[in-house]
């Protein structure tokens, strides 16, 4: 009996009316106005309109939804629909539709374009066509959506010709229908052959945002409702969103589950934005930046997969729209009251960061890293942080650590630090604003210190050694925080080394203290052990990161010759081969970073060919320019080593 009750339990409600939700009281969701508002004598603000996307749920799950229209709107629509089809003509129309379907050729793509919902465009009959006496003549142009009134009668079936130019070609429509069925996220990405089939039907051209055609197309509007289709909905949004969900997200993390930050935060926000645009609602700049940035990521990947200039053009268009909205968002991000929610702004910043990383746009990558850091320090650290906020902070910091391994100081960074310091909010940061090394005597003892919740959450760049049980790095990326902490310490050691060599740094770290701390970090790196519950793929990723971390330490701190690191380089190469056995390239910044460091230290032709093959294969499988750009940097390091005859210096690893 208990199991039967559990199986029949309904899903969570979509919520009550706007008034009850704002007052945080339970709503009975009665139509058109709820009883709670009537009881308290309040004006019921009605119910929000939204579209619920359900791509991956099981077919046996129950789904409950509320109407998109109010009671008055639905009654008006019902009356208008009844007037569209008089009773005397309804049976005749159905018989003619049935007769047309029977006479149609089996291979013909039949589309019946008559009906009250305007699902397809129709082709108007020529003026000389003979009409039935019981019907009124049709207009000679498509009715104005704003000013059209409900038709009083229907046209004969002969006047509803099959359109020669449908909104989507049959191949594209079949493709969309096939991919939006039941597709669990654990399945491999979309069949590339099917994607290639739609490339001959290119997406919309590079148009200004005001010239985007409406999606979905509408040909019939009820004057009593005054429906206006939104003008900023790209027609390829659904295809790009699905490709982003099945393929692009797999490059963010080596884990495969449905509780990643991208499934919890990014995809729902994009779907909600698409729903709002479809309903003609206005969105803030943060939501639009996330929406167009996500479409740009999908188009970038598809353009690289098929070497399609059309998709690359679309990617540039969406990227420019996303950058425009991101700039508008940042102009008011620190205003009071805030124009957008903190999570929405963080999601937009991270989306723009991923667009810059995957398109190998170095200038914007640096800018968005610094903008995201400033926003977190000024608006995120002094607040009580929810789990979703912490997920976003972890996504930023994880990418930042690997980026910092080859980053250099710049005037732009100095400007951002001054802006944070002048705000008076830098006091909430547990770490310093620059990657300087904190003073400690016994690293092993420091690593056993348990961090408090506040210190663990506000130590953005992991300056303090210790244990933070509530960390989310293992859950998001499958990597223990202690590994990320050691990477942070090596970055800080390298920064102290550069400052000491510059000879103009106040209170530089003495050689004795530097050597002591370096040996302590070296011991911790040598004794790293992967988690016991790692699957084969994740174990290979962790092993590659471990080898790369050792390479980074010995090259950055001790500047050892490449020949000494041969065993570590071979270890990275072997791990990359193991990861290639998967049908989907489940990668992250850590795996790409490990491949970069291992490739730079490859001294034999055989090893260099192996790394070059991996980068080219990864670029082919993902379509992302970041793999090709990284390979170009590696090849530049190889050429410099060959021309000079020495292993080179760490400065050779920096992007130019």
XYZ file of C-alpha atoms in Angstrom:
656
model
C 0.000 0.000 0.000
C 2.881 2.298 0.823
C 4.586 1.599 -2.488
C 1.362 2.267 -4.365
C 1.055 5.643 -2.646
C 4.642 6.488 -3.472
C 4.226 5.592 -7.113
C 1.057 7.626 -7.488
C 2.358 10.745 -5.766
C 2.093 13.787 -7.988
C 5.030 15.968 -8.901
C 5.830 19.296 -7.329
C 3.369 22.102 -8.076
C 4.332 24.900 -10.424
C 3.326 27.405 -7.735
C 0.426 29.662 -6.966
C -0.643 33.079 -8.132
C 1.793 35.960 -8.204
C 0.253 37.569 -5.125
C 0.476 34.444 -2.963
C 4.004 33.674 -4.116
C 5.149 37.203 -3.261
C 3.556 36.851 0.198
C 5.034 33.341 0.658
C 1.675 31.780 1.474
C 0.072 28.624 0.128
C -2.231 29.173 -2.821
C -5.133 26.941 -3.844
C -4.530 27.930 -7.509
C -8.244 28.420 -8.171
C -9.166 30.047 -11.488
C -9.494 32.839 -12.415
C -8.619 34.174 -8.948
C -7.500 32.168 -5.958
C -9.580 31.852 -2.812
C -6.765 33.054 -0.541
C -6.639 36.457 -2.197
C -10.432 36.722 -1.992
C -10.363 35.749 1.687
C -7.791 38.408 2.606
C -9.369 41.027 0.358
C -6.358 41.279 -1.950
C -6.246 41.724 -5.688
C -5.135 38.439 -7.253
C -2.344 39.207 -9.718
C -3.019 36.033 -11.678
C -0.645 33.329 -12.753
C 2.637 33.636 -14.572
C 2.844 32.318 -18.108
C 5.644 29.896 -18.815
C 6.603 27.018 -21.054
C 7.856 23.794 -19.484
C 10.549 21.977 -21.462
C 10.795 18.257 -20.781
C 13.389 16.666 -23.067
C 14.677 13.810 -20.969
C 11.905 12.633 -18.652
C 10.547 9.113 -18.779
C 7.436 8.425 -20.768
C 5.641 6.991 -17.727
C 6.073 10.068 -15.550
C 3.070 12.175 -14.759
C 3.276 15.840 -15.652
C 0.998 18.598 -14.425
C 0.838 21.991 -16.019
C -1.316 25.019 -15.678
C -2.829 27.011 -18.573
C -0.750 29.704 -20.198
C -3.850 31.895 -20.599
C -6.295 33.291 -18.078
C -9.902 32.181 -17.900
C -11.078 35.240 -19.825
C -8.471 34.710 -22.538
C -9.371 31.050 -22.926
C -13.095 31.796 -23.178
C -12.365 34.450 -25.798
C -10.220 32.045 -27.771
C -12.895 29.350 -27.610
C -15.524 31.706 -28.970
C -13.204 32.828 -31.754
C -12.377 29.239 -32.706
C -16.042 28.301 -32.853
C -16.736 31.265 -35.100
C -13.891 30.186 -37.411
C -15.665 26.905 -38.257
C -19.456 27.199 -38.643
C -21.313 23.945 -37.874
C -22.609 23.662 -41.428
C -19.110 23.651 -42.883
C -17.250 21.594 -40.283
C -18.243 18.144 -41.558
C -17.656 19.141 -45.166
C -14.195 20.446 -44.341
C -13.220 17.257 -42.502
C -14.378 15.115 -45.414
C -12.331 17.181 -47.864
C -9.225 16.949 -45.670
C -9.655 13.183 -45.485
C -10.109 12.946 -49.240
C -6.987 15.061 -49.844
C -4.902 12.805 -47.602
C -6.095 9.651 -49.385
C -5.284 11.046 -52.827
C -1.833 12.329 -51.845
C 1.165 10.369 -53.134
C 2.898 8.212 -50.490
C 6.250 9.972 -51.007
C 4.723 13.400 -50.823
C 5.384 15.483 -47.712
C 1.786 16.401 -47.022
C 1.079 19.377 -44.794
C -2.504 20.422 -44.189
C -2.303 24.128 -43.519
C -5.861 24.909 -42.532
C -6.880 25.060 -38.936
C -7.463 27.533 -36.126
C -3.972 27.511 -34.627
C -1.975 28.757 -37.589
C 0.708 26.124 -37.247
C 1.850 26.554 -40.862
C 1.900 29.322 -43.414
C -0.721 29.144 -46.112
C -0.614 30.033 -49.777
C -3.365 32.385 -50.838
C -5.574 31.324 -53.745
C -5.324 33.268 -57.016
C -7.948 36.010 -57.415
C -9.630 34.222 -60.344
C -10.340 31.084 -58.323
C -14.015 30.171 -58.074
C -15.281 30.077 -54.530
C -18.279 28.522 -52.915
C -21.221 30.852 -52.458
C -21.328 30.150 -48.759
C -17.820 31.469 -48.161
C -16.368 34.939 -48.254
C -13.444 35.805 -50.524
C -10.022 35.482 -48.973
C -7.659 38.384 -48.632
C -4.819 38.677 -51.094
C -2.069 38.922 -48.487
C -1.131 37.380 -45.194
C -3.326 38.907 -42.467
C -1.748 41.513 -40.220
C -1.086 39.858 -36.875
C -1.791 43.034 -34.942
C -4.963 44.111 -36.723
C -6.513 40.899 -37.998
C -9.997 39.960 -36.846
C -11.263 36.394 -36.512
C -12.405 35.051 -39.896
C -16.119 34.483 -40.071
C -15.936 31.387 -42.203
C -13.492 28.912 -43.650
C -12.045 28.654 -47.087
C -12.671 25.596 -49.264
C -9.998 22.983 -49.062
C -8.763 23.811 -52.570
C -7.662 27.237 -51.357
C -5.327 25.758 -48.781
C -2.418 24.674 -50.978
C 0.606 22.946 -49.609
C 3.228 25.664 -49.119
C 6.322 25.408 -51.277
C 8.434 27.284 -48.716
C 7.703 25.908 -45.231
C 9.292 27.514 -42.137
C 11.610 24.512 -41.807
C 12.592 22.058 -44.505
C 11.372 18.461 -44.112
C 14.871 17.239 -43.320
C 15.374 19.870 -40.643
C 11.919 19.231 -39.187
C 12.489 15.469 -39.122
C 15.841 16.024 -37.471
C 14.366 18.226 -34.760
C 11.540 15.756 -34.187
C 14.026 12.908 -33.838
C 16.350 14.594 -31.357
C 13.671 15.988 -29.090
C 12.305 12.631 -28.150
C 13.351 10.631 -25.104
C 17.135 11.137 -25.064
C 18.743 10.472 -21.689
C 21.815 12.550 -20.962
C 23.875 9.396 -20.521
C 23.618 8.592 -24.216
C 26.303 9.711 -26.664
C 25.818 13.025 -28.471
C 23.591 13.428 -31.473
C 24.379 11.412 -34.551
C 26.726 13.619 -36.521
C 25.386 12.286 -39.796
C 21.967 13.598 -38.894
C 23.397 16.976 -37.984
C 25.287 17.076 -41.257
C 22.017 16.485 -43.085
C 20.646 19.820 -41.905
C 23.702 21.804 -42.888
C 22.361 22.111 -46.413
C 19.457 23.986 -44.866
C 21.527 26.820 -43.391
C 20.287 28.773 -40.400
C 19.200 32.367 -40.646
C 21.705 34.725 -42.122
C 23.731 37.326 -40.247
C 20.864 39.699 -39.508
C 20.444 42.372 -36.885
C 18.552 41.158 -33.871
C 15.500 43.199 -34.852
C 15.230 41.297 -38.168
C 15.062 37.771 -36.761
C 11.934 36.013 -37.983
C 9.496 34.850 -35.307
C 9.770 31.294 -33.995
C 7.508 29.445 -34.194
C 5.808 31.160 -37.164
C 2.249 32.259 -36.704
C -0.301 33.080 -39.372
C -3.457 33.557 -37.383
C -4.049 35.991 -34.555
C -7.180 36.642 -32.568
C -7.999 40.309 -32.323
C -9.470 39.825 -28.861
C -6.109 38.635 -27.543
C -3.774 40.765 -29.645
C -0.982 38.161 -29.825
C 2.351 39.566 -31.020
C 5.125 37.096 -31.875
C 8.504 38.091 -30.468
C 10.990 39.305 -33.050
C 14.219 38.052 -31.444
C 13.927 34.262 -31.471
C 16.419 32.535 -33.786
C 15.007 29.618 -35.743
C 17.971 27.366 -34.977
C 17.765 27.900 -31.213
C 16.365 24.433 -30.472
C 18.982 22.614 -32.527
C 21.833 24.558 -30.933
C 20.449 24.117 -27.430
C 20.169 20.360 -27.910
C 23.716 20.166 -29.270
C 24.928 22.201 -26.298
C 23.133 19.827 -23.916
C 24.406 16.591 -25.443
C 27.900 17.542 -26.614
C 29.292 20.821 -25.318
C 28.541 20.153 -21.658
C 30.577 16.950 -21.804
C 33.644 19.159 -22.281
C 33.062 21.013 -19.003
C 33.523 18.065 -16.664
C 34.751 14.465 -16.884
C 31.753 13.330 -14.832
C 28.556 12.107 -16.434
C 25.432 12.841 -14.429
C 22.467 15.202 -14.450
C 23.390 17.243 -11.374
C 26.210 19.314 -12.813
C 25.954 23.108 -12.537
C 25.145 23.224 -16.243
C 22.120 20.957 -15.830
C 20.982 22.749 -12.666
C 21.644 26.380 -13.568
C 22.684 27.059 -17.157
C 20.253 24.963 -19.206
C 17.122 25.881 -17.182
C 17.919 29.572 -17.523
C 18.346 29.268 -21.292
C 15.092 27.316 -21.596
C 13.251 29.875 -19.485
C 14.642 32.651 -21.657
C 13.486 30.854 -24.796
C 10.043 30.396 -23.256
C 9.847 34.063 -22.276
C 10.908 35.208 -25.743
C 8.349 32.901 -27.321
C 5.643 34.499 -25.180
C 6.823 37.992 -26.112
C 8.170 38.889 -22.693
C 11.085 41.243 -22.067
C 14.284 39.849 -20.557
C 17.119 41.502 -18.712
C 20.590 41.727 -20.216
C 21.955 38.921 -18.013
C 19.416 36.409 -19.315
C 19.953 37.485 -22.916
C 23.735 37.243 -22.564
C 23.379 33.684 -21.286
C 20.886 32.811 -24.013
C 22.918 34.084 -26.961
C 26.194 32.927 -25.431
C 24.839 29.390 -25.200
C 23.705 29.499 -28.826
C 27.169 30.762 -29.766
C 28.785 27.787 -28.011
C 26.584 25.367 -29.929
C 27.256 27.108 -33.241
C 31.010 27.217 -32.584
C 31.045 23.476 -31.998
C 28.900 22.677 -35.051
C 30.981 24.988 -37.232
C 34.153 23.168 -36.254
C 32.607 19.720 -36.576
C 31.620 20.241 -40.200
C 33.932 23.082 -41.225
C 30.819 25.089 -41.972
C 31.248 28.798 -42.667
C 27.517 29.212 -42.194
C 27.611 27.955 -38.615
C 30.734 30.002 -37.910
C 28.900 33.083 -39.163
C 26.009 32.254 -36.879
C 28.428 31.780 -33.982
C 29.922 35.225 -34.566
C 26.457 36.753 -34.748
C 25.311 35.181 -31.493
C 28.630 35.998 -29.858
C 28.322 39.667 -30.777
C 24.760 39.773 -29.411
C 25.913 38.078 -26.203
C 28.816 40.497 -25.779
C 26.492 43.442 -26.321
C 24.125 42.280 -23.593
C 27.044 41.373 -21.301
C 28.427 44.904 -21.610
C 25.016 46.376 -20.861
C 24.706 44.020 -17.895
C 28.073 45.042 -16.430
C 27.218 48.752 -16.646
C 24.475 48.251 -14.063
C 25.678 45.089 -12.275
C 26.673 46.995 -9.141
C 23.655 49.305 -8.986
C 21.297 49.363 -6.018
C 18.692 48.009 -6.333
C 20.249 45.310 -8.456
C 18.803 44.955 -11.962
C 19.380 41.170 -12.130
C 19.688 38.354 -9.647
C 23.186 37.433 -8.531
C 22.916 33.912 -9.967
C 21.718 35.255 -13.317
C 24.649 37.645 -13.602
C 27.139 34.950 -12.563
C 25.672 32.517 -15.098
C 25.997 35.144 -17.824
C 29.617 35.935 -16.900
C 30.576 32.260 -16.893
C 28.806 31.677 -20.196
C 30.773 34.509 -21.765
C 33.932 33.083 -20.225
C 33.295 29.687 -21.833
C 32.566 31.352 -25.175
C 35.936 33.122 -25.005
C 37.785 29.987 -23.918
C 36.284 27.694 -26.554
C 36.732 30.222 -29.357
C 40.352 30.910 -28.281
C 39.615 34.622 -27.774
C 42.471 35.495 -25.408
C 41.689 39.168 -24.883
C 38.099 38.569 -23.850
C 39.125 35.542 -21.773
C 41.337 37.689 -19.552
C 38.671 40.375 -19.261
C 35.874 38.004 -18.294
C 38.060 36.225 -15.740
C 38.790 39.549 -14.043
C 35.189 40.774 -14.324
C 33.918 37.557 -12.767
C 36.431 37.759 -9.922
C 35.493 41.363 -9.190
C 31.781 40.594 -9.214
C 32.263 37.668 -6.816
C 34.394 39.686 -4.409
C 32.105 42.727 -4.442
C 28.706 41.036 -4.554
C 29.175 37.392 -3.609
C 31.504 36.886 -0.660
C 29.757 39.055 1.942
C 26.400 37.349 1.398
C 25.004 34.072 2.651
C 25.816 31.686 -0.157
C 23.327 29.093 -1.320
C 24.403 25.832 -2.873
C 23.738 27.154 -6.382
C 25.856 30.238 -5.748
C 28.699 28.079 -4.504
C 28.436 25.891 -7.606
C 28.966 28.972 -9.743
C 31.932 30.115 -7.637
C 33.571 26.709 -7.996
C 33.122 26.761 -11.793
C 34.909 30.098 -11.982
C 37.773 29.191 -9.658
C 38.436 25.822 -11.328
C 38.949 27.419 -14.733
C 40.930 30.291 -13.217
C 43.573 28.053 -11.629
C 44.541 26.405 -14.913
C 44.461 29.735 -16.707
C 46.809 31.292 -14.129
C 49.554 28.727 -14.791
C 50.555 30.589 -17.972
C 49.122 34.058 -17.237
C 51.296 37.108 -16.627
C 50.813 40.339 -14.732
C 49.237 43.179 -16.673
C 48.046 46.722 -16.158
C 44.482 45.487 -16.529
C 44.877 43.225 -13.493
C 46.287 46.102 -11.461
C 43.277 48.239 -12.378
C 40.829 45.546 -11.257
C 42.627 45.100 -7.924
C 42.476 48.829 -7.260
C 38.760 48.885 -7.983
C 38.159 46.047 -5.508
C 40.312 47.657 -2.822
C 38.639 51.044 -3.227
C 35.202 49.495 -2.740
C 35.896 48.564 0.877
C 34.594 45.032 0.298
C 37.980 43.337 -0.038
C 37.832 42.575 3.683
C 35.372 39.750 3.008
C 37.951 37.856 0.943
C 39.850 35.220 2.897
C 42.602 35.231 0.271
C 44.689 38.060 -1.107
C 43.773 39.825 -4.335
C 46.973 38.638 -6.018
C 48.400 35.130 -6.148
C 50.979 35.708 -3.391
C 52.193 32.918 -1.124
C 50.915 32.947 2.440
C 53.407 32.444 5.250
C 53.321 29.001 6.871
C 55.959 26.845 8.586
C 54.715 23.256 8.416
C 52.659 22.494 5.315
C 51.758 18.987 6.466
C 50.323 20.398 9.671
C 48.550 23.209 7.856
C 46.923 20.723 5.477
C 45.224 19.023 8.438
C 43.559 22.217 9.710
C 39.774 22.171 9.246
C 38.474 25.352 7.662
C 35.322 27.007 8.886
C 32.364 27.398 6.545
C 33.004 31.110 6.064
C 36.729 30.696 5.466
C 36.219 27.797 3.086
C 33.627 29.682 1.021
C 35.534 32.989 0.933
C 38.981 31.521 0.199
C 38.254 32.035 -3.476
C 41.677 31.134 -4.887
C 42.654 28.608 -2.186
C 45.407 30.542 -0.465
C 45.013 28.779 2.893
C 46.016 25.117 3.211
C 43.526 22.978 5.079
C 40.463 20.769 4.824
C 37.102 22.106 3.715
C 34.559 19.317 3.964
C 31.847 21.265 2.126
C 33.884 21.744 -1.043
C 32.139 21.029 -4.330
C 35.163 20.320 -6.551
C 34.804 16.515 -6.287
C 31.082 16.722 -7.033
C 31.485 18.990 -10.073
C 34.800 17.866 -11.552
C 35.683 14.665 -9.693
C 38.923 16.225 -8.392
C 39.712 16.535 -4.657
C 40.202 20.078 -3.405
C 43.630 19.134 -2.041
C 44.805 18.641 -5.636
C 43.525 22.082 -6.643
C 45.123 23.540 -3.520
C 48.538 22.176 -4.481
C 48.137 23.681 -7.956
C 47.369 27.014 -6.302
C 50.465 26.735 -4.113
C 52.702 26.028 -7.110
C 51.246 29.073 -8.905
C 51.990 31.183 -5.842
C 55.519 29.801 -5.523
C 56.163 30.700 -9.143
C 54.792 34.217 -8.541
C 57.156 34.661 -5.565
C 60.046 33.480 -7.712
C 59.259 36.060 -10.391
C 58.931 38.852 -7.837
C 62.249 37.957 -6.215
C 63.986 37.974 -9.592
C 62.488 41.381 -10.391
C 64.449 42.872 -7.434
C 61.909 45.655 -6.872
C 59.451 43.815 -4.643
C 59.146 44.950 -1.032
C 59.782 42.149 1.495
C 60.546 39.385 -0.990
C 60.603 35.784 0.194
C 64.110 34.767 1.252
C 65.857 31.951 -0.580
C 65.778 29.819 2.559
C 62.044 30.236 3.067
C 61.371 29.735 -0.629
C 63.342 26.469 -0.713
C 61.647 25.225 2.449
C 58.182 25.840 1.087
C 59.067 24.408 -2.312
C 60.256 21.139 -0.797
C 57.098 20.906 1.306
C 54.904 21.308 -1.778
C 57.041 18.793 -3.679
C 56.520 16.155 -0.982
C 52.759 16.652 -1.078
C 52.677 16.311 -4.879
C 54.673 13.083 -4.797
C 52.300 11.497 -2.267
C 49.032 12.370 -4.013
C 46.607 9.478 -4.316
C 43.421 9.407 -6.406
C 40.040 8.730 -4.767
C 39.113 5.063 -4.470
C 35.662 5.430 -6.017
C 36.826 6.839 -9.371
C 35.698 5.155 -12.587
C 38.211 4.277 -15.292
C 37.805 7.505 -17.232
C 38.037 9.739 -14.172
C 41.006 7.749 -12.868
C 42.816 8.385 -16.163
C 42.004 12.099 -15.978
C 43.282 12.328 -12.401
C 46.454 10.449 -13.278
C 47.093 12.811 -16.192
C 46.578 15.838 -13.932
C 48.933 14.323 -11.351
C 51.694 13.898 -13.951
C 51.068 17.398 -15.292
C 51.136 18.900 -11.809
C 54.572 17.355 -11.254
C 55.749 18.655 -14.647
C 54.428 22.116 -13.819
C 56.177 22.158 -10.449
C 59.583 21.000 -11.640
C 59.506 23.216 -14.731
C 58.103 26.321 -13.042
C 59.980 26.172 -9.728
C 63.199 24.277 -10.424
C 63.335 24.743 -14.225
C 64.478 21.154 -14.796
C 65.484 19.953 -18.229
C 62.823 18.224 -20.301
C 64.829 14.988 -20.422
C 64.402 14.600 -16.649
C 60.622 14.791 -17.044
C 60.391 12.135 -19.763
C 58.612 9.598 -17.530
C 55.940 12.137 -16.539
C 55.423 13.128 -20.174
C 54.939 9.510 -21.193
C 52.480 9.122 -18.312
C 50.366 11.997 -19.616
C 50.446 10.541 -23.128
C 49.311 7.113 -21.882
C 46.441 8.639 -19.898
C 45.236 10.554 -22.949
C 45.149 7.321 -24.903
C 42.984 5.721 -22.217
C 40.569 8.647 -22.316
C 40.195 8.275 -26.098
C 38.483 4.913 -25.684
C 35.271 6.674 -24.656
C 32.723 7.431 -27.353
C 32.318 10.961 -25.985
C 35.243 13.222 -25.174
C 34.495 13.870 -21.521
C 37.077 16.483 -20.756
C 37.637 19.525 -18.594
C 40.165 22.290 -18.221
C 42.348 19.890 -16.232
C 42.689 17.344 -19.045
C 43.434 19.951 -21.709
C 45.943 21.608 -19.378
C 47.652 18.258 -18.713
C 47.884 17.572 -22.441
C 49.396 21.017 -23.014
C 52.105 20.627 -20.370
C 52.949 17.072 -21.423
C 53.163 18.071 -25.082
C 55.423 21.071 -24.382
C 57.944 18.795 -22.650
C 57.849 16.079 -25.337
C 61.381 15.768 -26.738
C 61.105 12.814 -29.106
C 59.386 12.757 -32.477
C 57.244 9.834 -31.390
C 55.888 11.661 -28.344
C 55.292 14.844 -30.287
C 53.354 12.935 -32.954
C 51.220 11.288 -30.271
C 50.295 14.601 -28.658
C 49.670 16.248 -32.006
C 47.370 13.382 -32.966
C 45.403 13.781 -29.720
C 44.896 17.518 -30.159
C 43.801 17.137 -33.782
C 41.452 14.272 -32.915
C 39.962 16.296 -30.046
C 39.418 19.260 -32.344
C 37.684 16.957 -34.829
C 35.461 15.375 -32.177
C 34.425 18.652 -30.525
C 34.730 21.274 -33.232
C 36.315 23.725 -30.773
C 39.113 26.071 -31.786
C 40.679 25.880 -28.315
C 42.290 22.515 -29.165
C 43.712 23.827 -32.431
C 44.966 27.008 -30.771
C 46.616 25.041 -27.961
C 48.343 22.799 -30.497
C 49.698 25.918 -32.230
C 51.215 27.069 -28.944
C 52.762 23.641 -28.396
C 54.258 23.606 -31.894
C 55.751 27.051 -31.284
C 57.458 25.713 -28.136
C 58.838 22.777 -30.138
C 60.232 25.083 -32.818
C 61.937 27.310 -30.257
C 63.517 24.334 -28.537
C 64.747 22.980 -31.868
C 66.190 26.312 -32.983
C 68.006 27.040 -29.711
C 69.028 23.483 -28.890
C 68.001 23.884 -25.234
C 64.886 23.033 -23.284
C 63.851 26.678 -23.140
C 62.396 28.664 -20.234
C 58.958 28.866 -18.706
C 58.293 32.120 -20.555
C 58.139 30.108 -23.788
C 54.878 28.560 -22.567
C 53.036 31.863 -22.436
C 50.569 32.596 -25.258
C 51.644 35.241 -27.743
